[in-house]
């Protein structure tokens, strides 16, 4: 049975919409509003499950029609699947009523209370709320990993695949790894989105690389402040011995901040905050 949670009043009445809508139904409008692109490629589902390697408690944001939900349960996970669309949640709840490894929650995943025991997140997430779901995962104390199907560009940015590193990746690096695990074609979805996807794996480190979180994050944010155009210019506004520290970790003085590897931020922190 589905459980109501932070339920929003989305209408799911099937009716014609007139005027500028071009005859789209309310369901069509809901799919666009909720960024619904359903995964229909079995090989892609298998790839996500293989990367996630699910065990124990797994939370799934945006369960949709339940293709990934069932695959996770078949691998032995205890799945709590969140679906904000009331019609989809009701259908999935009816189809899984006899499944003791699946619980359907009708509501917004980003408003969920994180479990206290270790758990993982696995999902084909709506593109429109990617940032909110990732932030939720990063702030959940008991999260062990998040395996998310995201826009390919987002996954590449967060994992340094362009040769550049984002502020979010750099600030969380001492506590989480960010890995890119392959592309999923847009043709693997219905309706077909305008971009390809990729599997992003965020894993909590068993031991943090840095103990002083506040001073580390202050250092990285200072570097990304953009003052002066280079990491050297930004850091020199607040720290002493910057030139020597940059040389020690192998960073050229004219390096733009995005090209500093997260491991180098860890080294810089150990030097500049002694």
mmCIF file of C-alpha atoms in Angstrom:
data_model
loop_
_atom_site.group_PDB
_atom_site.id
_atom_site.type_symbol
_atom_site.label_atom_id
_atom_site.label_comp_id
_atom_site.label_asym_id
_atom_site.label_seq_id
_atom_site.Cartn_x
_atom_site.Cartn_y
_atom_site.Cartn_z
ATOM 1 C CA UNK A 1 0.000 0.000 0.000
ATOM 2 C CA UNK A 2 1.236 3.477 -0.824
ATOM 3 C CA UNK A 3 1.993 5.861 1.987
ATOM 4 C CA UNK A 4 1.143 9.558 1.629
ATOM 5 C CA UNK A 5 4.120 11.838 2.240
ATOM 6 C CA UNK A 6 4.363 15.578 1.529
ATOM 7 C CA UNK A 7 1.684 14.989 -1.113
ATOM 8 C CA UNK A 8 1.092 17.797 -3.574
ATOM 9 C CA UNK A 9 -2.256 18.288 -5.257
ATOM 10 C CA UNK A 10 -1.351 17.378 -8.826
ATOM 11 C CA UNK A 11 -4.458 16.638 -10.841
ATOM 12 C CA UNK A 12 -4.373 13.398 -12.799
ATOM 13 C CA UNK A 13 -7.762 13.644 -14.500
ATOM 14 C CA UNK A 14 -7.566 12.627 -18.141
ATOM 15 C CA UNK A 15 -9.026 15.445 -20.189
ATOM 16 C CA UNK A 16 -8.354 17.396 -23.346
ATOM 17 C CA UNK A 17 -6.667 20.747 -22.977
ATOM 18 C CA UNK A 18 -7.718 23.355 -25.492
ATOM 19 C CA UNK A 19 -6.102 26.498 -26.823
ATOM 20 C CA UNK A 20 -2.328 26.792 -27.052
ATOM 21 C CA UNK A 21 -1.684 23.382 -25.537
ATOM 22 C CA UNK A 22 -2.050 21.652 -28.905
ATOM 23 C CA UNK A 23 -4.474 19.066 -27.518
ATOM 24 C CA UNK A 24 -2.179 17.774 -24.773
ATOM 25 C CA UNK A 25 -3.881 15.999 -21.906
ATOM 26 C CA UNK A 26 -3.408 16.751 -18.232
ATOM 27 C CA UNK A 27 -1.162 13.668 -18.086
ATOM 28 C CA UNK A 28 1.046 15.174 -20.799
ATOM 29 C CA UNK A 29 1.250 18.388 -18.795
ATOM 30 C CA UNK A 30 2.133 16.438 -15.646
ATOM 31 C CA UNK A 31 4.957 14.613 -17.439
ATOM 32 C CA UNK A 32 6.446 17.935 -18.503
ATOM 33 C CA UNK A 33 5.956 19.589 -15.103
ATOM 34 C CA UNK A 34 7.421 16.642 -13.193
ATOM 35 C CA UNK A 35 10.222 16.040 -15.725
ATOM 36 C CA UNK A 36 9.077 12.466 -16.358
ATOM 37 C CA UNK A 37 11.191 10.367 -18.735
ATOM 38 C CA UNK A 38 10.671 6.676 -18.091
ATOM 39 C CA UNK A 39 13.539 4.231 -18.514
ATOM 40 C CA UNK A 40 12.536 1.453 -20.926
ATOM 41 C CA UNK A 41 15.915 -0.051 -21.804
ATOM 42 C CA UNK A 42 16.558 -3.243 -19.830
ATOM 43 C CA UNK A 43 20.311 -3.063 -20.478
ATOM 44 C CA UNK A 44 20.414 0.430 -18.967
ATOM 45 C CA UNK A 45 18.500 -0.764 -15.909
ATOM 46 C CA UNK A 46 20.941 -3.635 -15.488
ATOM 47 C CA UNK A 47 23.869 -1.210 -15.739
ATOM 48 C CA UNK A 48 22.480 1.024 -12.984
ATOM 49 C CA UNK A 49 21.864 -1.942 -10.701
ATOM 50 C CA UNK A 50 25.357 -3.302 -11.356
ATOM 51 C CA UNK A 51 26.952 0.043 -10.414
ATOM 52 C CA UNK A 52 24.725 0.449 -7.355
ATOM 53 C CA UNK A 53 25.292 -3.130 -6.149
ATOM 54 C CA UNK A 54 22.276 -2.715 -3.844
ATOM 55 C CA UNK A 55 22.011 -4.313 -0.427
ATOM 56 C CA UNK A 56 20.066 -3.480 2.686
ATOM 57 C CA UNK A 57 17.972 -0.318 2.714
ATOM 58 C CA UNK A 58 17.665 1.518 -0.613
ATOM 59 C CA UNK A 59 15.676 4.693 -1.241
ATOM 60 C CA UNK A 60 14.565 5.346 -4.804
ATOM 61 C CA UNK A 61 13.576 8.879 -5.859
ATOM 62 C CA UNK A 62 11.164 9.127 -8.784
ATOM 63 C CA UNK A 63 10.116 5.488 -9.073
ATOM 64 C CA UNK A 64 7.867 6.180 -12.065
ATOM 65 C CA UNK A 65 6.511 2.921 -13.477
ATOM 66 C CA UNK A 66 8.713 0.801 -11.204
ATOM 67 C CA UNK A 67 11.147 -0.753 -13.690
ATOM 68 C CA UNK A 68 14.173 0.070 -11.535
ATOM 69 C CA UNK A 69 12.220 -0.565 -8.325
ATOM 70 C CA UNK A 70 11.630 -4.197 -9.228
ATOM 71 C CA UNK A 71 15.211 -4.691 -10.424
ATOM 72 C CA UNK A 72 16.599 -3.411 -7.107
ATOM 73 C CA UNK A 73 14.265 -5.655 -5.121
ATOM 74 C CA UNK A 74 15.239 -8.675 -7.212
ATOM 75 C CA UNK A 75 18.868 -8.043 -6.227
ATOM 76 C CA UNK A 76 17.878 -8.331 -2.566
ATOM 77 C CA UNK A 77 17.491 -4.684 -1.562
ATOM 78 C CA UNK A 78 14.741 -3.457 0.742
ATOM 79 C CA UNK A 79 13.373 -0.644 -1.425
ATOM 80 C CA UNK A 80 11.430 2.413 -0.342
ATOM 81 C CA UNK A 81 10.343 4.026 -3.603
ATOM 82 C CA UNK A 82 9.147 7.651 -3.732
ATOM 83 C CA UNK A 83 6.826 8.881 -6.468
ATOM 84 C CA UNK A 84 5.295 12.367 -6.427
ATOM 85 C CA UNK A 85 2.798 11.698 -9.241
ATOM 86 C CA UNK A 86 -0.317 10.367 -7.469
ATOM 87 C CA UNK A 87 -1.559 8.327 -10.421
ATOM 88 C CA UNK A 88 1.771 6.587 -10.948
ATOM 89 C CA UNK A 89 2.180 6.020 -7.212
ATOM 90 C CA UNK A 90 -1.258 4.427 -6.989
ATOM 91 C CA UNK A 91 -0.594 2.117 -9.947
ATOM 92 C CA UNK A 92 2.809 1.089 -8.651
ATOM 93 C CA UNK A 93 1.414 0.495 -5.175
ATOM 94 C CA UNK A 94 -1.271 -1.779 -6.594
ATOM 95 C CA UNK A 95 1.266 -3.764 -8.615
ATOM 96 C CA UNK A 96 3.651 -4.227 -5.685
ATOM 97 C CA UNK A 97 1.153 -4.886 -2.918
ATOM 98 C CA UNK A 98 2.363 -8.455 -2.508
ATOM 99 C CA UNK A 99 6.079 -7.544 -2.675
ATOM 100 C CA UNK A 100 7.530 -7.582 0.821
ATOM 101 C CA UNK A 101 10.775 -5.941 -0.376
ATOM 102 C CA UNK A 102 9.037 -2.880 -1.832
ATOM 103 C CA UNK A 103 7.301 0.008 -0.090
ATOM 104 C CA UNK A 104 5.787 2.843 -2.123
ATOM 105 C CA UNK A 105 5.703 6.349 -0.684
ATOM 106 C CA UNK A 106 3.464 8.821 -2.465
ATOM 107 C CA UNK A 107 5.245 12.144 -2.200
ATOM 108 C CA UNK A 108 8.309 14.311 -2.693
ATOM 109 C CA UNK A 109 11.611 12.528 -2.028
ATOM 110 C CA UNK A 110 13.406 15.784 -1.201
ATOM 111 C CA UNK A 111 11.085 16.263 1.789
ATOM 112 C CA UNK A 112 11.720 12.782 3.162
ATOM 113 C CA UNK A 113 13.384 12.218 6.503
ATOM 114 C CA UNK A 114 16.625 10.301 5.997
ATOM 115 C CA UNK A 115 16.912 6.913 7.742
ATOM 116 C CA UNK A 116 19.167 6.718 10.786
ATOM 117 C CA UNK A 117 20.645 3.384 9.747
ATOM 118 C CA UNK A 118 23.013 3.070 6.763
ATOM 119 C CA UNK A 119 21.213 3.293 3.415
ATOM 120 C CA UNK A 120 21.829 3.949 -0.263
ATOM 121 C CA UNK A 121 19.952 5.999 -2.846
ATOM 122 C CA UNK A 122 19.433 4.668 -6.378
ATOM 123 C CA UNK A 123 17.286 6.330 -8.995
ATOM 124 C CA UNK A 124 16.507 7.562 -12.470
ATOM 125 C CA UNK A 125 15.938 11.055 -11.140
ATOM 126 C CA UNK A 126 13.970 13.910 -12.746
ATOM 127 C CA UNK A 127 16.435 16.254 -14.450
ATOM 128 C CA UNK A 128 14.638 19.322 -13.092
ATOM 129 C CA UNK A 129 15.375 18.458 -9.448
ATOM 130 C CA UNK A 130 18.840 16.935 -9.813
ATOM 131 C CA UNK A 131 20.531 19.568 -7.636
ATOM 132 C CA UNK A 132 17.951 19.205 -4.851
ATOM 133 C CA UNK A 133 18.256 15.405 -4.789
ATOM 134 C CA UNK A 134 22.067 15.500 -4.786
ATOM 135 C CA UNK A 135 22.062 18.063 -1.955
ATOM 136 C CA UNK A 136 19.661 15.864 0.025
ATOM 137 C CA UNK A 137 21.999 12.898 -0.392
ATOM 138 C CA UNK A 138 25.113 14.825 0.612
ATOM 139 C CA UNK A 139 23.508 16.053 3.837
ATOM 140 C CA UNK A 140 22.111 12.676 4.942
ATOM 141 C CA UNK A 141 24.444 11.448 7.731
ATOM 142 C CA UNK A 142 23.801 7.731 7.197
ATOM 143 C CA UNK A 143 24.010 7.717 3.393
ATOM 144 C CA UNK A 144 26.600 5.252 2.097
ATOM 145 C CA UNK A 145 26.221 5.928 -1.629
ATOM 146 C CA UNK A 146 23.997 7.472 -4.275
ATOM 147 C CA UNK A 147 23.792 5.967 -7.765
ATOM 148 C CA UNK A 148 21.873 8.414 -9.927
ATOM 149 C CA UNK A 149 20.945 8.539 -13.582
ATOM 150 C CA UNK A 150 21.389 12.238 -14.428
ATOM 151 C CA UNK A 151 21.910 14.410 -17.458
ATOM 152 C CA UNK A 152 25.243 13.426 -19.001
ATOM 153 C CA UNK A 153 26.537 16.992 -18.816
ATOM 154 C CA UNK A 154 25.790 17.197 -15.092
ATOM 155 C CA UNK A 155 27.591 13.925 -14.377
ATOM 156 C CA UNK A 156 30.609 14.966 -16.440
ATOM 157 C CA UNK A 157 30.870 18.334 -14.667
ATOM 158 C CA UNK A 158 30.716 16.797 -11.213
ATOM 159 C CA UNK A 159 33.287 14.082 -11.929
ATOM 160 C CA UNK A 160 35.903 16.232 -13.662
ATOM 161 C CA UNK A 161 35.351 14.558 -17.015
ATOM 162 C CA UNK A 162 35.818 17.880 -18.810
ATOM 163 C CA UNK A 163 39.179 18.324 -17.110
ATOM 164 C CA UNK A 164 37.644 20.916 -14.784
ATOM 165 C CA UNK A 165 36.213 20.582 -11.287
ATOM 166 C CA UNK A 166 33.086 22.156 -9.841
ATOM 167 C CA UNK A 167 32.849 23.898 -6.482
ATOM 168 C CA UNK A 168 30.429 21.257 -5.184
ATOM 169 C CA UNK A 169 32.819 18.423 -6.009
ATOM 170 C CA UNK A 170 35.807 20.228 -4.506
ATOM 171 C CA UNK A 171 34.041 21.133 -1.254
ATOM 172 C CA UNK A 172 32.725 17.597 -0.698
ATOM 173 C CA UNK A 173 35.784 15.672 -1.918
ATOM 174 C CA UNK A 174 37.267 14.860 1.512
ATOM 175 C CA UNK A 175 34.051 13.028 2.414
ATOM 176 C CA UNK A 176 32.700 11.726 -0.919
ATOM 177 C CA UNK A 177 34.031 10.289 -4.171
ATOM 178 C CA UNK A 178 32.376 11.255 -7.474
ATOM 179 C CA UNK A 179 32.547 8.707 -10.304
ATOM 180 C CA UNK A 180 31.203 8.566 -13.849
ATOM 181 C CA UNK A 181 29.986 5.114 -14.880
ATOM 182 C CA UNK A 182 29.010 5.320 -18.518
ATOM 183 C CA UNK A 183 26.512 6.955 -20.816
ATOM 184 C CA UNK A 184 22.848 6.035 -21.307
ATOM 185 C CA UNK A 185 21.355 7.059 -24.631
ATOM 186 C CA UNK A 186 18.330 9.342 -24.722
ATOM 187 C CA UNK A 187 16.664 6.591 -26.789
ATOM 188 C CA UNK A 188 16.526 4.502 -23.618
ATOM 189 C CA UNK A 189 13.658 6.697 -22.349
ATOM 190 C CA UNK A 190 10.023 7.349 -23.168
ATOM 191 C CA UNK A 191 9.271 10.058 -23.940
ATOM 192 C CA UNK A 192 12.715 10.646 -25.466
ATOM 193 C CA UNK A 193 14.489 13.589 -23.770
ATOM 194 C CA UNK A 194 16.634 16.101 -25.662
ATOM 195 C CA UNK A 195 19.912 14.972 -24.045
ATOM 196 C CA UNK A 196 21.734 11.765 -23.140
ATOM 197 C CA UNK A 197 22.166 10.601 -19.548
ATOM 198 C CA UNK A 198 24.986 9.080 -17.513
ATOM 199 C CA UNK A 199 25.316 7.074 -14.322
ATOM 200 C CA UNK A 200 26.757 9.143 -11.492
ATOM 201 C CA UNK A 201 28.030 7.354 -8.385
ATOM 202 C CA UNK A 202 28.625 9.339 -5.176
ATOM 203 C CA UNK A 203 30.170 7.260 -2.377
ATOM 204 C CA UNK A 204 30.949 8.211 1.189
ATOM 205 C CA UNK A 205 34.590 7.614 2.084
ATOM 206 C CA UNK A 206 35.233 5.186 4.939
ATOM 207 C CA UNK A 207 37.659 7.723 6.406
ATOM 208 C CA UNK A 208 37.531 11.481 5.636
ATOM 209 C CA UNK A 209 40.567 13.032 3.998
ATOM 210 C CA UNK A 210 40.106 16.147 6.158
ATOM 211 C CA UNK A 211 38.913 16.455 9.755
ATOM 212 C CA UNK A 212 38.389 20.232 9.899
ATOM 213 C CA UNK A 213 35.373 20.663 7.635
ATOM 214 C CA UNK A 214 34.735 24.381 8.228
ATOM 215 C CA UNK A 215 38.307 25.524 7.541
ATOM 216 C CA UNK A 216 38.560 23.285 4.478
ATOM 217 C CA UNK A 217 35.336 24.587 2.958
ATOM 218 C CA UNK A 218 36.344 28.178 3.711
ATOM 219 C CA UNK A 219 39.620 27.630 1.853
ATOM 220 C CA UNK A 220 37.971 26.139 -1.224
ATOM 221 C CA UNK A 221 35.246 28.783 -1.359
ATOM 222 C CA UNK A 222 37.871 31.502 -1.099
ATOM 223 C CA UNK A 223 39.667 29.906 -4.040
ATOM 224 C CA UNK A 224 36.461 29.829 -6.073
ATOM 225 C CA UNK A 225 35.565 33.437 -5.227
ATOM 226 C CA UNK A 226 36.893 34.592 -8.591
ATOM 227 C CA UNK A 227 38.963 37.440 -7.196
ATOM 228 C CA UNK A 228 41.886 38.124 -9.525
ATOM 229 C CA UNK A 229 41.002 35.372 -11.989
ATOM 230 C CA UNK A 230 43.449 32.747 -10.673
ATOM 231 C CA UNK A 231 43.541 30.490 -7.636
ATOM 232 C CA UNK A 232 46.721 32.270 -6.512
ATOM 233 C CA UNK A 233 45.086 35.700 -6.577
ATOM 234 C CA UNK A 234 41.997 34.485 -4.726
ATOM 235 C CA UNK A 235 43.877 32.652 -1.984
ATOM 236 C CA UNK A 236 46.307 35.499 -1.371
ATOM 237 C CA UNK A 237 43.402 37.672 -0.198
ATOM 238 C CA UNK A 238 43.166 35.529 2.941
ATOM 239 C CA UNK A 239 46.169 33.229 3.375
ATOM 240 C CA UNK A 240 49.918 33.636 3.801
ATOM 241 C CA UNK A 241 52.509 31.463 2.065
ATOM 242 C CA UNK A 242 50.275 30.833 -0.945
ATOM 243 C CA UNK A 243 53.076 30.858 -3.523
ATOM 244 C CA UNK A 244 55.101 28.276 -1.609
ATOM 245 C CA UNK A 245 52.021 26.107 -1.046
ATOM 246 C CA UNK A 246 51.049 26.148 -4.719
ATOM 247 C CA UNK A 247 54.561 25.150 -5.714
ATOM 248 C CA UNK A 248 54.606 22.354 -3.148
ATOM 249 C CA UNK A 249 51.448 20.737 -4.562
ATOM 250 C CA UNK A 250 52.337 21.304 -8.229
ATOM 251 C CA UNK A 251 49.969 24.134 -9.141
ATOM 252 C CA UNK A 252 51.188 26.805 -11.567
ATOM 253 C CA UNK A 253 50.658 30.356 -10.313
ATOM 254 C CA UNK A 254 48.459 31.292 -13.277
ATOM 255 C CA UNK A 255 46.100 28.313 -12.824
ATOM 256 C CA UNK A 256 42.378 29.029 -13.038
ATOM 257 C CA UNK A 257 40.579 27.586 -10.009
ATOM 258 C CA UNK A 258 38.488 25.026 -11.939
ATOM 259 C CA UNK A 259 41.664 23.222 -12.993
ATOM 260 C CA UNK A 260 42.794 22.544 -9.416
ATOM 261 C CA UNK A 261 42.213 18.841 -8.673
ATOM 262 C CA UNK A 262 40.269 18.158 -5.457
ATOM 263 C CA UNK A 263 43.214 16.155 -4.081
ATOM 264 C CA UNK A 264 45.291 19.314 -4.425
ATOM 265 C CA UNK A 265 42.771 21.217 -2.328
ATOM 266 C CA UNK A 266 43.273 18.658 0.425
ATOM 267 C CA UNK A 267 47.036 19.214 0.224
ATOM 268 C CA UNK A 268 46.651 22.988 0.182
ATOM 269 C CA UNK A 269 44.469 22.823 3.262
ATOM 270 C CA UNK A 270 47.074 20.856 5.188
ATOM 271 C CA UNK A 271 49.711 23.465 4.317
ATOM 272 C CA UNK A 272 47.821 26.761 4.543
ATOM 273 C CA UNK A 273 45.886 26.042 7.753
ATOM 274 C CA UNK A 274 48.734 24.720 9.898
#
